[in-house]
Amino acid sequence: LSLVDVKEDFFKVLHPKLTVLIAAYSKDKRPNVMACSWITPASEEPPLIAAFLARTSYTRQLILESKYFTVNVPTLDLLKAVWVAGTRSGRRGDKIKAMGVAVKPAKNVDAPIIDGCAAYLECKLNQAIEVGECTALIGEVVEAYANPQLFQAGAWSVERAKLLLHLGGALFTLPSGTVKAK
Amino acid sequence: LSLVDVKEDFFKVLHPKLTVLIAAYSKDKRPNVMACSWITPASEEPPLIAAFLARTSYTRQLILESKYFTVNVPTLDLLKAVWVAGTRSGRRGDKIKAMGVAVKPAKNVDAPIIDGCAAYLECKLNQAIEVGECTALIGEVVEAYANPQLFQAGAWSVERAKLLLHLGGALFTLPSGTVKAK
């Protein structure tokens, strides 16, 4: 079998990737949100996550200013809102309104959360590192909460939680079934 | 609906995550490999990826010494090997042998690749950043190649490529079906 060069699409080799909505306030407390799939846990103790945001991103700018953000995990019913969040900039116009979602303040950080998501992480900016054309925003997780019908006993119930896994472009896939390694 | 605290399991909220095998040579050119799911693209141009490895990891040590590593994307048929890679240390004993896989030299970097994977990224270490209990290894992708029956037109064919998505512990899920956002 001969393998073919995929250098142009190297990043899609690391997909499918869970797509989340990242939200923050502007200085005048207007909520903004973006879609992100370049995100990963970074440390269990202390609890840290890393999100890679384009340097041109408006949400990145807001997080660097406010030092707080939330990670909102949407499911299939929010696909249209995710697509709007991922393809428009909040610099011009009200993206929240275009997404058709409701926001409210987070519990313990100065950032908004998006109604109707399956789980939430509330984060305080810990470190910002320039990496190529992106900035790695390292967030300390101060709160984490989830819908108990979808996330149970420390894991997603993938048959119930229709998590959006980004394949590239407008294409997503869903997790299905479980296999045990031992 | 009331949401429940999942702070203890905050990192599993960002799963399911694609599981890869990361491989590097020791100074005496012995191949070593580990399983990793805390990995993400970090920049498209320049082409960078970020993998978060525990500071205690032997593979991390080898990569810091050799400056090169490969990312190997396994599928369901390699599940047992992935489990061995993720639960044993190469510091003691021959992990490659225990995994029952064959390795060979990468094309353009001084690191091994694992036979039978669906795709490969060959990386040169670009930056190493301490983040909590892990080290973020930023790799510049110098080669990327894939099985054309599984990765086509810049995306995984998820019905054919039984990619391993880690849920936590010994539990994995698979991607299934595609949905289009527009």
Short mmCIF file of C-alpha atoms in Angstrom, two decimals:
data_model
loop_
_atom_site.label_atom_id
_atom_site.label_comp_id
_atom_site.label_asym_id
_atom_site.label_seq_id
_atom_site.Cartn_x
_atom_site.Cartn_y
_atom_site.Cartn_z
CA LEU A 1 0.00 0.00 0.00
CA SER A 2 1.43 3.36 -0.90
CA LEU A 3 0.74 6.33 1.30
CA VAL A 4 0.14 9.74 -0.22
CA ASP A 5 1.36 13.17 0.75
CA VAL A 6 -1.17 15.20 2.75
CA LYS A 7 1.10 18.05 3.88
CA GLU A 8 -1.42 20.67 2.71
CA ASP A 9 -4.01 19.14 5.02
CA PHE A 10 -1.71 18.01 7.85
CA PHE A 11 -3.92 19.56 10.53
CA LYS A 12 -6.98 17.59 9.43
CA VAL A 13 -5.05 14.39 10.16
CA LEU A 14 -5.50 15.32 13.86
CA HIS A 15 -9.25 15.69 13.41
CA PRO A 16 -12.07 14.76 14.09
CA LYS A 17 -11.90 17.23 16.96
CA LEU A 18 -14.54 18.17 19.50
CA THR A 19 -15.91 21.61 18.64
CA VAL A 20 -16.60 24.00 21.48
CA LEU A 21 -17.83 27.56 21.82
CA ILE A 22 -15.47 29.94 23.60
CA ALA A 23 -17.06 33.01 25.15
CA ALA A 24 -15.76 36.20 26.76
CA TYR A 25 -16.87 39.73 27.55
CA SER A 26 -15.63 42.89 25.90
CA LYS A 27 -14.54 45.80 28.12
CA ASP A 28 -18.08 47.19 27.93
CA LYS A 29 -19.45 43.77 28.98
CA ARG A 30 -20.84 42.71 25.63
CA PRO A 31 -20.66 38.92 25.24
CA ASN A 32 -18.78 37.46 22.29
CA VAL A 33 -18.37 33.88 21.20
CA MET A 34 -16.31 31.86 18.72
CA ALA A 35 -16.16 28.24 17.60
CA CYS A 36 -12.92 26.36 18.33
CA SER A 37 -11.77 22.80 17.82
CA TRP A 38 -8.04 23.29 18.45
CA ILE A 39 -8.42 22.75 22.16
CA THR A 40 -7.10 20.12 24.57
CA PRO A 41 -6.62 19.42 28.24
CA ALA A 42 -3.09 20.50 29.16
CA SER A 43 -2.65 19.38 32.80
CA GLU A 44 -4.82 17.47 35.26
CA GLU A 45 -3.35 18.96 38.47
CA PRO A 46 -3.29 21.95 38.31
CA PRO A 47 -6.39 21.83 36.06
CA LEU A 48 -5.35 23.53 32.81
CA ILE A 49 -6.62 23.54 29.24
CA ALA A 50 -5.04 24.97 26.09
CA ALA A 51 -6.98 26.62 23.23
CA PHE A 52 -5.20 27.74 20.06
CA LEU A 53 -6.82 30.88 18.62
CA ALA A 54 -5.77 32.81 15.50
CA ARG A 55 -3.93 36.00 16.38
CA THR A 56 -6.53 37.91 14.37
CA SER A 57 -9.40 36.54 16.48
CA TYR A 58 -11.57 39.09 18.27
CA THR A 59 -12.36 36.63 21.09
CA ARG A 60 -8.61 36.14 21.65
CA GLN A 61 -8.28 39.91 22.07
CA LEU A 62 -11.15 40.01 24.57
CA ILE A 63 -9.67 37.15 26.62
CA LEU A 64 -6.25 38.82 26.73
CA GLU A 65 -8.00 41.95 28.04
CA SER A 66 -10.50 40.43 30.48
CA LYS A 67 -8.38 37.38 31.55
CA TYR A 68 -11.47 35.17 31.69
CA PHE A 69 -13.35 32.88 29.29
CA THR A 70 -15.73 29.95 29.21
CA VAL A 71 -15.66 26.74 27.19
CA ASN A 72 -19.18 25.68 26.21
CA VAL A 73 -19.69 22.19 24.75
CA PRO A 74 -22.58 22.23 22.24
CA THR A 75 -24.40 19.26 20.72
CA LEU A 76 -25.97 18.61 17.33
CA ASP A 77 -29.03 20.79 17.99
CA LEU A 78 -26.70 23.81 18.14
CA LEU A 79 -24.97 23.03 14.81
CA LYS A 80 -26.32 26.13 13.04
CA ALA A 81 -25.26 28.38 15.91
CA VAL A 82 -21.80 26.77 15.91
CA TRP A 83 -21.50 27.43 12.20
CA VAL A 84 -22.42 31.09 12.64
CA ALA A 85 -19.96 31.38 15.54
CA GLY A 86 -17.20 29.87 13.41
CA THR A 87 -17.72 31.92 10.27
CA ARG A 88 -18.49 35.47 11.43
CA SER A 89 -16.52 37.95 13.48
CA GLY A 90 -18.01 39.61 16.55
CA ARG A 91 -16.07 42.75 15.66
CA ARG A 92 -18.96 43.74 13.43
CA GLY A 93 -22.56 43.04 14.39
CA ASP A 94 -24.18 41.06 17.16
CA LYS A 95 -23.01 37.47 16.70
CA ILE A 96 -24.99 36.16 19.68
CA LYS A 97 -28.19 37.42 18.07
CA ALA A 98 -27.25 35.88 14.70
CA MET A 99 -26.59 32.57 16.48
CA GLY A 100 -30.04 32.64 18.07
CA VAL A 101 -28.73 31.67 21.49
CA ALA A 102 -29.17 33.10 24.96
CA VAL A 103 -26.24 33.95 27.22
CA LYS A 104 -25.94 34.52 30.93
CA PRO A 105 -23.08 35.26 33.33
CA ALA A 106 -20.82 32.39 34.39
CA LYS A 107 -20.86 31.36 38.08
CA ASN A 108 -17.35 32.21 39.13
CA VAL A 109 -15.55 34.04 36.34
CA ASP A 110 -16.23 37.31 34.54
CA ALA A 111 -17.38 35.75 31.26
CA PRO A 112 -20.67 34.66 29.67
CA ILE A 113 -21.96 31.12 29.13
CA ILE A 114 -24.19 29.92 26.27
CA ASP A 115 -27.54 28.42 27.24
CA GLY A 116 -28.35 24.87 26.20
CA CYS A 117 -24.86 23.37 26.07
CA ALA A 118 -23.99 19.93 27.43
CA ALA A 119 -21.07 21.03 29.62
CA TYR A 120 -19.16 24.11 30.68
CA LEU A 121 -15.65 24.96 31.83
CA GLU A 122 -15.09 28.34 33.46
CA CYS A 123 -11.50 29.49 32.99
CA LYS A 124 -9.06 32.11 34.22
CA LEU A 125 -6.28 32.96 31.79
CA ASN A 126 -3.05 31.48 33.15
CA GLN A 127 -0.60 31.98 30.28
CA ALA A 128 -0.68 33.19 26.65
CA ILE A 129 1.99 31.81 24.32
CA GLU A 130 2.56 32.78 20.69
CA VAL A 131 2.73 29.63 18.56
CA GLY A 132 3.00 30.27 14.82
CA GLU A 133 -0.09 32.12 13.59
CA CYS A 134 -2.03 31.30 16.76
CA THR A 135 -1.89 32.15 20.44
CA ALA A 136 -2.09 29.29 22.92
CA LEU A 137 -4.39 30.49 25.66
CA ILE A 138 -3.77 28.38 28.75
CA GLY A 139 -6.79 28.50 31.03
CA GLU A 140 -7.04 27.39 34.63
CA VAL A 141 -10.36 25.59 35.10
CA VAL A 142 -12.10 27.06 38.13
CA GLU A 143 -15.53 25.51 37.56
CA ALA A 144 -16.70 22.54 35.50
CA TYR A 145 -20.28 21.39 35.26
CA ALA A 146 -22.32 19.23 32.91
CA ASN A 147 -25.74 17.87 32.04
CA PRO A 148 -25.86 14.66 34.12
CA GLN A 149 -27.95 12.89 31.49
CA LEU A 150 -25.14 13.32 28.97
CA PHE A 151 -21.98 13.16 31.10
CA GLN A 152 -22.07 10.41 33.70
CA ALA A 153 -19.53 8.69 35.95
CA GLY A 154 -16.69 10.77 34.53
CA ALA A 155 -17.35 10.17 30.84
CA TRP A 156 -19.60 11.26 28.00
CA SER A 157 -22.52 8.99 27.25
CA VAL A 158 -21.90 9.15 23.51
CA GLU A 159 -25.21 7.62 22.49
CA ARG A 160 -27.07 10.43 24.25
CA ALA A 161 -24.66 13.32 23.83
CA LYS A 162 -24.52 14.13 20.13
CA LEU A 163 -21.17 15.87 20.38
CA LEU A 164 -19.94 17.73 17.32
CA LEU A 165 -16.60 16.47 16.07
CA HIS A 166 -15.15 18.72 13.39
CA LEU A 167 -13.69 16.99 10.33
CA GLY A 168 -12.87 20.16 8.37
CA GLY A 169 -14.78 22.87 6.52
CA ALA A 170 -18.52 22.51 7.07
CA LEU A 171 -18.23 18.78 7.81
CA PHE A 172 -18.76 17.22 11.23
CA THR A 173 -19.05 13.67 12.51
CA LEU A 174 -20.55 12.24 15.71
CA PRO A 175 -19.13 9.71 18.16
CA SER A 176 -20.88 6.35 18.14
CA GLY A 177 -20.55 3.23 20.25
CA THR A 178 -17.85 2.33 22.74
CA VAL A 179 -15.04 -0.18 22.71
CA LYS A 180 -12.99 -1.23 25.72
CA ALA A 181 -9.26 -1.73 25.44
CA LYS A 182 -9.09 -4.54 27.99
CA LEU B 1 -32.47 21.02 34.21
CA SER B 2 -29.77 21.25 36.85
CA LEU B 3 -26.17 20.80 35.87
CA VAL B 4 -23.80 18.90 38.13
CA ASP B 5 -20.24 19.62 39.18
CA VAL B 6 -17.65 17.64 37.18
CA LYS B 7 -14.52 19.46 38.32
CA GLU B 8 -12.77 16.17 39.17
CA ASP B 9 -13.24 15.05 35.58
CA PHE B 10 -12.93 18.43 33.85
CA PHE B 11 -10.47 17.10 31.26
CA LYS B 12 -12.84 14.37 30.09
CA VAL B 13 -15.32 17.11 29.13
CA LEU B 14 -12.90 17.90 26.26
CA HIS B 15 -12.91 14.26 25.14
CA PRO B 16 -13.57 12.20 23.00
CA LYS B 17 -10.10 12.86 21.65
CA LEU B 18 -8.25 11.22 18.77
CA THR B 19 -5.61 8.91 20.17
CA VAL B 20 -2.23 8.83 18.45
CA LEU B 21 1.05 7.04 18.98
CA ILE B 22 4.07 9.30 19.44
CA ALA B 23 7.43 7.76 18.63
CA ALA B 24 11.05 8.81 19.08
CA TYR B 25 14.53 7.32 19.27
CA SER B 26 16.71 7.10 22.35
CA LYS B 27 20.35 8.26 22.10
CA ASP B 28 21.37 4.69 21.23
CA LYS B 29 18.68 4.62 18.49
CA ARG B 30 16.20 2.36 20.22
CA PRO B 31 12.63 3.23 19.20
CA ASN B 32 10.13 4.14 21.90
CA VAL B 33 6.44 4.91 21.61
CA MET B 34 3.64 6.28 23.78
CA ALA B 35 -0.11 6.81 23.40
CA CYS B 36 -1.34 10.41 23.51
CA SER B 37 -4.71 12.05 23.10
CA TRP B 38 -3.84 15.54 24.39
CA ILE B 39 -2.72 16.71 20.98
CA THR B 40 -3.99 19.39 18.60
CA PRO B 41 -2.99 21.37 15.54
CA ALA B 42 -1.46 24.65 16.74
CA SER B 43 -0.88 26.64 13.53
CA GLU B 44 -1.62 26.06 9.86
CA GLU B 45 1.19 28.24 8.43
CA PRO B 46 3.82 27.58 9.71
CA PRO B 47 2.58 23.97 10.16
CA LEU B 48 2.75 23.30 13.89
CA ILE B 49 1.14 20.82 16.27
CA ALA B 50 1.13 20.72 20.08
CA ALA B 51 1.28 17.54 22.19
CA PHE B 52 0.98 17.70 25.98
CA LEU B 53 3.11 14.99 27.64
CA ALA B 54 3.53 14.34 31.36
CA ARG B 55 6.87 15.60 32.65
CA THR B 56 7.60 12.09 33.88
CA SER B 57 7.16 10.60 30.39
CA TYR B 58 10.14 8.74 28.94
CA THR B 59 9.12 9.65 25.37
CA ARG B 60 9.08 13.33 26.36
CA GLN B 61 12.68 12.95 27.58
CA LEU B 62 13.73 11.28 24.31
CA ILE B 63 12.11 14.03 22.21
CA LEU B 64 13.80 16.77 24.24
CA GLU B 65 17.12 14.99 23.57
CA SER B 66 16.69 13.99 19.91
CA LYS B 67 14.53 16.98 18.81
CA TYR B 68 12.45 14.75 16.53
CA PHE B 69 9.28 12.69 16.81
CA THR B 70 6.51 11.16 14.75
CA VAL B 71 2.74 11.19 15.22
CA ASN B 72 1.21 7.90 14.09
CA VAL B 73 -2.59 7.67 13.75
CA PRO B 74 -3.77 4.13 14.56
CA THR B 75 -7.17 2.59 13.90
CA LEU B 76 -9.30 0.04 15.75
CA ASP B 77 -7.18 -2.95 14.68
CA LEU B 78 -4.29 -1.48 16.72
CA LEU B 79 -6.36 -0.99 19.90
CA LYS B 80 -4.41 -3.57 21.93
CA ALA B 81 -1.10 -2.04 20.88
CA VAL B 82 -2.39 1.43 21.79
CA TRP B 83 -3.40 0.17 25.20
CA VAL B 84 0.05 -1.34 25.81
CA ALA B 85 1.67 1.90 24.62
CA GLY B 86 -0.49 3.91 27.00
CA THR B 87 -0.04 1.81 30.11
CA ARG B 88 3.63 0.77 30.16
CA SER B 89 6.83 2.76 30.29
CA GLY B 90 9.60 2.18 27.75
CA ARG B 91 12.12 2.89 30.49
CA ARG B 92 11.92 -0.78 31.43
CA GLY B 93 11.56 -3.50 28.80
CA ASP B 94 10.90 -3.47 25.09
CA LYS B 95 7.53 -1.77 24.62
CA ILE B 96 7.56 -2.13 20.83
CA LYS B 97 7.85 -5.91 21.23
CA ALA B 98 5.05 -5.98 23.82
CA MET B 99 2.86 -3.98 21.41
CA GLY B 100 3.48 -6.49 18.62
CA VAL B 101 4.13 -3.79 16.04
CA ALA B 102 6.92 -3.21 13.55
CA VAL B 103 8.78 0.07 13.29
CA LYS B 104 10.92 1.61 10.61
CA PRO B 105 12.76 4.91 10.15
CA ALA B 106 10.75 7.99 9.19
CA LYS B 107 11.43 9.56 5.78
CA ASN B 108 12.79 12.93 6.78
CA VAL B 109 13.31 13.08 10.53
CA ASP B 110 15.43 11.07 12.94
CA ALA B 111 12.54 9.15 14.53
CA PRO B 112 10.73 5.84 13.99
CA ILE B 113 7.26 5.27 12.53
CA ILE B 114 4.84 2.47 13.45
CA ASP B 115 3.77 0.15 10.64
CA GLY B 116 0.09 -0.16 9.81
CA CYS B 117 -1.17 3.25 10.86
CA ALA B 118 -3.63 5.32 8.84
CA ALA B 119 -1.55 8.52 8.73
CA TYR B 120 1.75 9.95 9.85
CA LEU B 121 3.16 13.35 10.76
CA GLU B 122 6.94 13.70 10.93
CA CYS B 123 7.92 16.50 13.31
CA LYS B 124 10.92 18.56 14.35
CA LEU B 125 10.74 19.96 17.86
CA ASN B 126 10.13 23.70 17.62
CA GLN B 127 9.44 24.72 21.22
CA ALA B 128 8.95 23.01 24.61
CA ILE B 129 6.82 24.84 27.16
CA GLU B 130 6.13 23.78 30.74
CA VAL B 131 2.36 23.85 31.38
CA GLY B 132 1.34 22.53 34.81
CA GLU B 133 2.33 18.88 35.15
CA CYS B 134 2.88 18.51 31.40
CA THR B 135 5.25 19.83 28.78
CA ALA B 136 3.75 21.21 25.58
CA LEU B 137 5.93 19.92 22.77
CA ILE B 138 5.40 22.11 19.73
CA GLY B 139 6.38 20.22 16.59
CA GLU B 140 6.93 21.60 13.12
CA VAL B 141 5.37 19.19 10.63
CA VAL B 142 7.95 18.43 7.94
CA GLU B 143 6.16 15.48 6.34
CA ALA B 144 2.55 14.32 6.39
CA TYR B 145 1.25 11.26 4.59
CA ALA B 146 -1.79 9.03 4.82
CA ASN B 147 -3.53 5.95 3.52
CA PRO B 148 -5.52 7.33 0.55
CA GLN B 149 -8.35 4.85 1.14
CA LEU B 150 -8.95 6.34 4.59
CA PHE B 151 -8.02 10.02 4.17
CA GLN B 152 -9.37 11.54 0.97
CA ALA B 153 -9.83 15.06 -0.41
CA GLY B 154 -8.46 16.60 2.76
CA ALA B 155 -10.62 14.76 5.28
CA TRP B 156 -10.98 11.43 7.02
CA SER B 157 -13.47 9.02 5.50
CA VAL B 158 -14.92 8.15 8.90
CA GLU B 159 -16.88 5.14 7.72
CA ARG B 160 -13.69 3.49 6.53
CA ALA B 161 -11.16 4.84 9.01
CA LYS B 162 -12.03 3.40 12.40
CA LEU B 163 -10.22 6.12 14.30
CA LEU B 164 -9.84 5.66 18.04
CA LEU B 165 -11.37 8.47 20.05
CA HIS B 166 -10.46 8.27 23.71
CA LEU B 167 -13.28 8.81 26.22
CA GLY B 168 -11.23 8.11 29.35
CA GLY B 169 -9.69 5.09 31.06
CA ALA B 170 -9.94 2.01 28.85
CA LEU B 171 -12.95 3.39 26.97
CA PHE B 172 -12.89 4.54 23.34
CA THR B 173 -15.54 5.56 20.84
CA LEU B 174 -15.50 5.73 17.04
CA PRO B 175 -16.64 8.50 14.70
CA SER B 176 -19.73 7.67 12.70
CA GLY B 177 -21.62 9.46 9.95
CA THR B 178 -21.23 13.02 8.74
CA VAL B 179 -23.38 16.11 9.05
CA LYS B 180 -22.93 19.32 7.09
CA ALA B 181 -23.33 22.68 8.76
CA LYS B 182 -24.75 24.43 5.71
#
